[in-house]
Amino acid sequence: MQTPRLLSIAGSDSGGGAGIQADLKAFAACGVHGMTAITAITAQNTVGVDAVQPIAPEIVVAQVRAVVEDIGVDAVKIGMLGDTTTIAAVSEALDLLPDATPVVVDPVMVAESGARLLDEEAIEALRCKIVSRATVVTPNLPEARVLAGAEEGEPEQLARKVLALGAKVVVVTGGHREGPPIDLWFDGERVEQLAGERAVQGAAHGSGCTHSSALAAQLALGASPLEAARKAREVAAEAVGNGLRDIGAGPGPVDVLGIGTRRDSALPLT
């Protein structure tokens, strides 16, 4: 079969833990070819975000056009967008894709360190121009509340409100839930609880990016949205469990490529 071609439209994390860096690692781990359209450059590490520089909207669109015209795109993962100007550019760029191209939206709003990555005034634009076009949208619990316009609510209630924005499937990820980190999958008719264990000794920076990228990769490989969500949950959970806790002073990055195992096997014998 032809190698699936996955496009990440997202921001760059200079610390290498999240954003397009995490997306490319997850794409590779899933056996697909990764491409990028960078929406913003961030100066960040495991402790915080020091600066954000949005990319000019015409360059965002040009990046997408370049890969569409030559390489082709089998699925898209959308991450950090930042502001209304970038959201408008990405909406325009989506028009360049073939009809029915799967689009997975990770509505990035806050970094693992707590830094805000989406302007307050951009939330409505995100709902109307991006979430409305999603094949699958993957908010965590706080993001689902923002998208739903609700200060509280159970995951299923929130999923129903987010689905009403136009997405075909909603996966409310479970990392921010009390108790077991259960993902809730909803397509308007069917509700599925995707259970798993919490990796208390792991490292979670980039877990949301990894989850949504793995989900997009599975869709490109031919999985159904539910199958893709199950596999993405497994991939992200394993990456968190294997997370690199020795990287940085804050939350370390997930390890979706087995870097820790490769590192250990490469150490010289003593």
mmCIF file of C-alpha atoms in Angstrom, residues 2-270:
data_model
loop_
_atom_site.group_PDB
_atom_site.id
_atom_site.type_symbol
_atom_site.label_atom_id
_atom_site.label_comp_id
_atom_site.label_asym_id
_atom_site.label_seq_id
_atom_site.Cartn_x
_atom_site.Cartn_y
_atom_site.Cartn_z
ATOM 1 C CA GLN A 2 1.050 3.602 -0.466
ATOM 2 C CA THR A 3 2.556 5.194 2.598
ATOM 3 C CA PRO A 4 -0.162 7.322 4.274
ATOM 4 C CA ARG A 5 0.603 11.042 4.211
ATOM 5 C CA LEU A 6 -0.278 12.983 7.351
ATOM 6 C CA LEU A 7 -0.235 16.765 7.706
ATOM 7 C CA SER A 8 0.109 18.506 11.070
ATOM 8 C CA ILE A 9 -1.103 22.097 11.147
ATOM 9 C CA ALA A 10 0.191 23.261 14.514
ATOM 10 C CA GLY A 11 2.736 25.269 16.462
ATOM 11 C CA SER A 12 6.383 24.462 17.074
ATOM 12 C CA ASP A 13 7.657 23.608 20.563
ATOM 13 C CA SER A 14 11.325 24.516 20.895
ATOM 14 C CA GLY A 15 11.616 22.051 23.778
ATOM 15 C CA GLY A 16 10.643 19.199 21.470
ATOM 16 C CA GLY A 17 7.916 17.814 23.722
ATOM 17 C CA ALA A 18 4.654 18.978 22.153
ATOM 18 C CA GLY A 19 3.396 20.676 18.989
ATOM 19 C CA ILE A 20 4.650 19.601 15.585
ATOM 20 C CA GLN A 21 7.635 17.871 17.168
ATOM 21 C CA ALA A 22 5.324 15.542 19.103
ATOM 22 C CA ASP A 23 3.107 15.108 16.035
ATOM 23 C CA LEU A 24 5.970 13.994 13.803
ATOM 24 C CA LYS A 25 7.146 11.485 16.398
ATOM 25 C CA ALA A 26 3.645 10.055 16.720
ATOM 26 C CA PHE A 27 3.236 9.868 12.941
ATOM 27 C CA ALA A 28 6.501 7.970 12.644
ATOM 28 C CA ALA A 29 5.557 5.613 15.473
ATOM 29 C CA CYS A 30 2.306 4.810 13.645
ATOM 30 C CA GLY A 31 4.053 4.107 10.336
ATOM 31 C CA VAL A 32 2.939 7.137 8.334
ATOM 32 C CA HIS A 33 4.781 9.995 6.638
ATOM 33 C CA GLY A 34 4.517 13.295 8.486
ATOM 34 C CA MET A 35 4.395 16.808 7.018
ATOM 35 C CA THR A 36 3.856 20.164 8.699
ATOM 36 C CA ALA A 37 2.311 23.561 8.248
ATOM 37 C CA ILE A 38 3.631 25.599 11.162
ATOM 38 C CA THR A 39 1.189 28.126 12.624
ATOM 39 C CA ALA A 40 3.411 29.634 15.315
ATOM 40 C CA ILE A 41 6.892 29.435 16.752
ATOM 41 C CA THR A 42 7.034 29.187 20.520
ATOM 42 C CA ALA A 43 10.031 29.690 22.780
ATOM 43 C CA GLN A 44 9.259 27.102 25.441
ATOM 44 C CA ASN A 45 10.666 24.337 27.570
ATOM 45 C CA THR A 46 9.258 21.979 30.196
ATOM 46 C CA VAL A 47 8.787 24.854 32.650
ATOM 47 C CA GLY A 48 6.941 27.447 30.585
ATOM 48 C CA VAL A 49 6.366 29.389 27.377
ATOM 49 C CA ASP A 50 8.544 32.487 27.085
ATOM 50 C CA ALA A 51 7.396 33.831 23.711
ATOM 51 C CA VAL A 52 5.023 33.107 20.830
ATOM 52 C CA GLN A 53 5.427 34.350 17.255
ATOM 53 C CA PRO A 54 2.521 33.632 14.888
ATOM 54 C CA ILE A 55 3.417 32.730 11.315
ATOM 55 C CA ALA A 56 2.058 35.036 8.607
ATOM 56 C CA PRO A 57 -1.327 33.699 7.421
ATOM 57 C CA GLU A 58 -0.276 33.588 3.770
ATOM 58 C CA ILE A 59 2.684 31.381 4.731
ATOM 59 C CA VAL A 60 0.401 29.023 6.647
ATOM 60 C CA VAL A 61 -1.748 28.598 3.544
ATOM 61 C CA ALA A 62 1.315 28.305 1.300
ATOM 62 C CA GLN A 63 2.707 25.445 3.395
ATOM 63 C CA VAL A 64 -0.510 23.479 3.013
ATOM 64 C CA ARG A 65 -0.741 24.213 -0.705
ATOM 65 C CA ALA A 66 2.831 23.051 -1.264
ATOM 66 C CA VAL A 67 2.288 19.607 0.247
ATOM 67 C CA VAL A 68 -1.173 19.160 -1.274
ATOM 68 C CA GLU A 69 0.020 19.926 -4.809
ATOM 69 C CA ASP A 70 3.028 17.601 -4.751
ATOM 70 C CA ILE A 71 2.749 14.956 -2.042
ATOM 71 C CA GLY A 72 -0.937 14.740 -1.207
ATOM 72 C CA VAL A 73 -2.647 14.529 2.166
ATOM 73 C CA ASP A 74 -4.539 11.514 3.530
ATOM 74 C CA ALA A 75 -5.444 13.042 6.904
ATOM 75 C CA VAL A 76 -4.871 16.238 8.857
ATOM 76 C CA LYS A 77 -4.220 16.905 12.517
ATOM 77 C CA ILE A 78 -4.823 20.481 13.683
ATOM 78 C CA GLY A 79 -3.250 21.693 16.904
ATOM 79 C CA MET A 80 -2.261 25.130 18.187
ATOM 80 C CA LEU A 81 -3.807 27.991 16.201
ATOM 81 C CA GLY A 82 -3.348 30.894 18.586
ATOM 82 C CA ASP A 83 -5.478 33.705 17.190
ATOM 83 C CA THR A 84 -8.353 34.559 14.871
ATOM 84 C CA THR A 85 -6.073 35.473 11.959
ATOM 85 C CA THR A 86 -4.414 32.068 12.010
ATOM 86 C CA ILE A 87 -7.765 30.322 12.389
ATOM 87 C CA ALA A 88 -9.048 32.093 9.278
ATOM 88 C CA ALA A 89 -5.918 31.066 7.358
ATOM 89 C CA VAL A 90 -6.265 27.429 8.394
ATOM 90 C CA SER A 91 -9.936 27.428 7.431
ATOM 91 C CA GLU A 92 -8.898 28.700 3.999
ATOM 92 C CA ALA A 93 -6.168 26.056 3.790
ATOM 93 C CA LEU A 94 -8.649 23.257 4.526
ATOM 94 C CA ASP A 95 -10.450 24.191 1.299
ATOM 95 C CA LEU A 96 -7.348 23.017 -0.575
ATOM 96 C CA LEU A 97 -7.805 19.435 0.627
ATOM 97 C CA PRO A 98 -9.738 16.781 -1.282
ATOM 98 C CA ASP A 99 -13.301 16.297 -0.097
ATOM 99 C CA ALA A 100 -13.708 13.800 2.757
ATOM 100 C CA THR A 101 -10.098 14.155 3.958
ATOM 101 C CA PRO A 102 -10.234 13.246 7.670
ATOM 102 C CA VAL A 103 -9.540 16.216 9.926
ATOM 103 C CA VAL A 104 -8.667 15.655 13.590
ATOM 104 C CA VAL A 105 -8.794 18.773 15.760
ATOM 105 C CA ASP A 106 -6.947 19.001 19.057
ATOM 106 C CA PRO A 107 -8.295 22.326 20.412
ATOM 107 C CA VAL A 108 -5.068 23.452 22.073
ATOM 108 C CA MET A 109 -5.731 26.255 24.532
ATOM 109 C CA VAL A 110 -3.249 25.887 27.399
ATOM 110 C CA ALA A 111 0.244 24.388 27.488
ATOM 111 C CA GLU A 112 1.238 21.701 30.007
ATOM 112 C CA SER A 113 3.051 24.451 31.932
ATOM 113 C CA GLY A 114 -0.159 26.494 32.205
ATOM 114 C CA ALA A 115 0.663 29.113 29.550
ATOM 115 C CA ARG A 116 -2.310 30.176 27.416
ATOM 116 C CA LEU A 117 -1.917 29.285 23.720
ATOM 117 C CA LEU A 118 -5.251 30.544 22.344
ATOM 118 C CA ASP A 119 -6.517 34.123 22.546
ATOM 119 C CA GLU A 120 -9.805 34.487 24.416
ATOM 120 C CA GLU A 121 -11.417 36.237 21.452
ATOM 121 C CA ALA A 122 -10.400 33.367 19.149
ATOM 122 C CA ILE A 123 -12.557 30.745 20.865
ATOM 123 C CA GLU A 124 -15.705 31.496 18.847
ATOM 124 C CA ALA A 125 -13.709 31.446 15.601
ATOM 125 C CA LEU A 126 -12.282 28.059 16.600
ATOM 126 C CA ARG A 127 -15.807 26.735 17.196
ATOM 127 C CA CYS A 128 -17.263 28.061 13.943
ATOM 128 C CA LYS A 129 -14.400 27.704 11.463
ATOM 129 C CA ILE A 130 -12.419 24.691 12.670
ATOM 130 C CA VAL A 131 -14.368 22.462 15.077
ATOM 131 C CA SER A 132 -17.367 22.610 12.749
ATOM 132 C CA ARG A 133 -15.239 20.932 10.052
ATOM 133 C CA ALA A 134 -13.721 18.215 12.239
ATOM 134 C CA THR A 135 -14.062 14.533 11.563
ATOM 135 C CA VAL A 136 -12.969 14.031 15.174
ATOM 136 C CA VAL A 137 -12.333 16.672 17.828
ATOM 137 C CA THR A 138 -10.321 15.622 20.890
ATOM 138 C CA PRO A 139 -10.701 18.117 23.776
ATOM 139 C CA ASN A 140 -9.613 17.340 27.292
ATOM 140 C CA LEU A 141 -12.156 18.109 30.009
ATOM 141 C CA PRO A 142 -11.270 21.821 30.481
ATOM 142 C CA GLU A 143 -11.179 22.354 26.699
ATOM 143 C CA ALA A 144 -14.540 20.614 26.287
ATOM 144 C CA ARG A 145 -16.039 22.991 28.841
ATOM 145 C CA VAL A 146 -14.701 26.019 26.963
ATOM 146 C CA LEU A 147 -15.965 24.763 23.597
ATOM 147 C CA ALA A 148 -19.345 23.908 25.111
ATOM 148 C CA GLY A 149 -19.581 27.261 26.878
ATOM 149 C CA ALA A 150 -20.112 25.509 30.203
ATOM 150 C CA GLU A 151 -18.255 26.032 33.476
ATOM 151 C CA GLU A 152 -19.017 22.459 34.524
ATOM 152 C CA GLY A 153 -20.698 19.333 33.239
ATOM 153 C CA GLU A 154 -20.127 15.629 32.845
ATOM 154 C CA PRO A 155 -18.097 14.421 29.836
ATOM 155 C CA GLU A 156 -21.150 13.066 27.982
ATOM 156 C CA GLN A 157 -23.070 16.321 28.414
ATOM 157 C CA LEU A 158 -20.098 18.283 27.172
ATOM 158 C CA ALA A 159 -19.530 15.913 24.246
ATOM 159 C CA ARG A 160 -23.106 16.451 23.095
ATOM 160 C CA LYS A 161 -22.668 20.223 23.157
ATOM 161 C CA VAL A 162 -19.353 20.059 21.303
ATOM 162 C CA LEU A 163 -20.822 17.702 18.694
ATOM 163 C CA ALA A 164 -23.577 20.246 18.104
ATOM 164 C CA LEU A 165 -20.900 22.631 16.792
ATOM 165 C CA GLY A 166 -20.624 20.427 13.693
ATOM 166 C CA ALA A 167 -17.971 17.811 14.403
ATOM 167 C CA LYS A 168 -18.800 14.244 13.400
ATOM 168 C CA VAL A 169 -17.199 12.616 16.456
ATOM 169 C CA VAL A 170 -16.072 13.952 19.846
ATOM 170 C CA VAL A 171 -13.520 12.268 22.086
ATOM 171 C CA VAL A 172 -13.306 13.903 25.511
ATOM 172 C CA THR A 173 -9.964 12.642 26.757
ATOM 173 C CA GLY A 174 -9.708 11.454 30.335
ATOM 174 C CA GLY A 175 -6.390 12.754 31.600
ATOM 175 C CA HIS A 176 -7.986 15.609 33.568
ATOM 176 C CA ARG A 177 -10.768 13.491 35.096
ATOM 177 C CA GLU A 178 -10.852 12.443 38.729
ATOM 178 C CA GLY A 179 -10.238 8.737 39.105
ATOM 179 C CA PRO A 180 -9.509 6.489 36.107
ATOM 180 C CA PRO A 181 -8.542 8.430 32.954
ATOM 181 C CA ILE A 182 -11.475 7.263 30.804
ATOM 182 C CA ASP A 183 -11.855 8.743 27.314
ATOM 183 C CA LEU A 184 -15.469 9.306 26.242
ATOM 184 C CA TRP A 185 -16.258 8.729 22.531
ATOM 185 C CA PHE A 186 -19.514 10.082 21.054
ATOM 186 C CA ASP A 187 -20.800 10.260 17.474
ATOM 187 C CA GLY A 188 -24.320 11.528 18.100
ATOM 188 C CA GLU A 189 -25.820 8.066 18.535
ATOM 189 C CA ARG A 190 -23.344 5.887 20.367
ATOM 190 C CA VAL A 191 -21.384 6.530 23.551
ATOM 191 C CA GLU A 192 -18.274 4.488 24.316
ATOM 192 C CA GLN A 193 -16.078 4.581 27.405
ATOM 193 C CA LEU A 194 -12.429 3.937 26.498
ATOM 194 C CA ALA A 195 -10.802 2.892 29.740
ATOM 195 C CA GLY A 196 -7.171 2.546 30.731
ATOM 196 C CA GLU A 197 -4.748 2.890 33.608
ATOM 197 C CA ARG A 198 -3.208 6.163 34.757
ATOM 198 C CA ALA A 199 0.584 6.181 34.388
ATOM 199 C CA VAL A 200 1.406 7.922 37.673
ATOM 200 C CA GLN A 201 5.165 7.529 37.209
ATOM 201 C CA GLY A 202 5.219 8.720 33.601
ATOM 202 C CA ALA A 203 5.702 12.083 31.887
ATOM 203 C CA ALA A 204 2.831 13.721 30.036
ATOM 204 C CA HIS A 205 4.118 16.761 28.125
ATOM 205 C CA GLY A 206 2.816 16.322 24.575
ATOM 206 C CA SER A 207 0.274 13.641 25.465
ATOM 207 C CA GLY A 208 -2.640 15.475 23.845
ATOM 208 C CA CYS A 209 -0.671 16.113 20.660
ATOM 209 C CA THR A 210 0.417 12.487 20.560
ATOM 210 C CA HIS A 211 -3.131 11.214 21.070
ATOM 211 C CA SER A 212 -4.690 13.324 18.319
ATOM 212 C CA SER A 213 -1.837 12.606 15.901
ATOM 213 C CA ALA A 214 -2.099 8.865 16.496
ATOM 214 C CA LEU A 215 -5.853 9.083 15.948
ATOM 215 C CA ALA A 216 -5.378 10.902 12.635
ATOM 216 C CA ALA A 217 -2.788 8.325 11.578
ATOM 217 C CA GLN A 218 -5.188 5.474 12.311
ATOM 218 C CA LEU A 219 -7.909 7.120 10.218
ATOM 219 C CA ALA A 220 -5.456 7.400 7.311
ATOM 220 C CA LEU A 221 -4.582 3.723 7.762
ATOM 221 C CA GLY A 222 -8.248 2.824 7.288
ATOM 222 C CA ALA A 223 -9.529 2.466 10.854
ATOM 223 C CA SER A 224 -13.022 3.565 11.813
ATOM 224 C CA PRO A 225 -13.264 6.593 14.147
ATOM 225 C CA LEU A 226 -13.946 4.311 17.126
ATOM 226 C CA GLU A 227 -11.108 1.940 16.260
ATOM 227 C CA ALA A 228 -8.824 4.924 15.729
ATOM 228 C CA ALA A 229 -9.765 6.379 19.120
ATOM 229 C CA ARG A 230 -9.092 3.073 20.880
ATOM 230 C CA LYS A 231 -5.681 2.725 19.273
ATOM 231 C CA ALA A 232 -4.784 6.370 19.881
ATOM 232 C CA ARG A 233 -5.599 5.952 23.550
ATOM 233 C CA GLU A 234 -3.272 2.950 23.734
ATOM 234 C CA VAL A 235 -0.478 4.780 21.912
ATOM 235 C CA ALA A 236 -0.757 7.891 24.093
ATOM 236 C CA ALA A 237 -0.987 5.926 27.340
ATOM 237 C CA GLU A 238 2.116 3.914 26.518
ATOM 238 C CA ALA A 239 3.957 7.095 25.513
ATOM 239 C CA VAL A 240 3.073 8.713 28.850
ATOM 240 C CA GLY A 241 4.081 5.595 30.784
ATOM 241 C CA ASN A 242 7.449 5.597 29.027
ATOM 242 C CA GLY A 243 7.789 9.382 29.380
ATOM 243 C CA LEU A 244 11.249 10.893 29.756
ATOM 244 C CA ARG A 245 11.217 12.223 33.301
ATOM 245 C CA ASP A 246 14.893 13.162 33.124
ATOM 246 C CA ILE A 247 14.287 15.839 30.474
ATOM 247 C CA GLY A 248 13.896 19.345 31.885
ATOM 248 C CA ALA A 249 12.860 20.635 35.293
ATOM 249 C CA GLY A 250 9.121 20.524 34.576
ATOM 250 C CA PRO A 251 6.840 17.812 33.168
ATOM 251 C CA GLY A 252 8.969 15.712 30.846
ATOM 252 C CA PRO A 253 7.945 14.744 27.312
ATOM 253 C CA VAL A 254 6.096 11.580 26.404
ATOM 254 C CA ASP A 255 8.130 8.901 24.664
ATOM 255 C CA VAL A 256 6.195 7.496 21.718
ATOM 256 C CA LEU A 257 9.295 6.252 19.873
ATOM 257 C CA GLY A 258 10.817 4.183 22.671
ATOM 258 C CA ILE A 259 13.761 6.533 23.101
ATOM 259 C CA GLY A 260 14.323 5.338 26.648
ATOM 260 C CA THR A 261 14.659 1.735 25.516
ATOM 261 C CA ARG A 262 16.958 2.710 22.655
ATOM 262 C CA ARG A 263 19.041 4.844 25.032
ATOM 263 C CA ASP A 264 19.449 2.011 27.507
ATOM 264 C CA SER A 265 20.418 -0.494 24.823
ATOM 265 C CA ALA A 266 22.982 1.950 23.439
ATOM 266 C CA LEU A 267 24.779 2.471 26.752
ATOM 267 C CA PRO A 268 28.268 0.954 26.858
ATOM 268 C CA LEU A 269 28.720 -2.138 28.992
ATOM 269 C CA THR A 270 30.645 -1.542 32.211
#
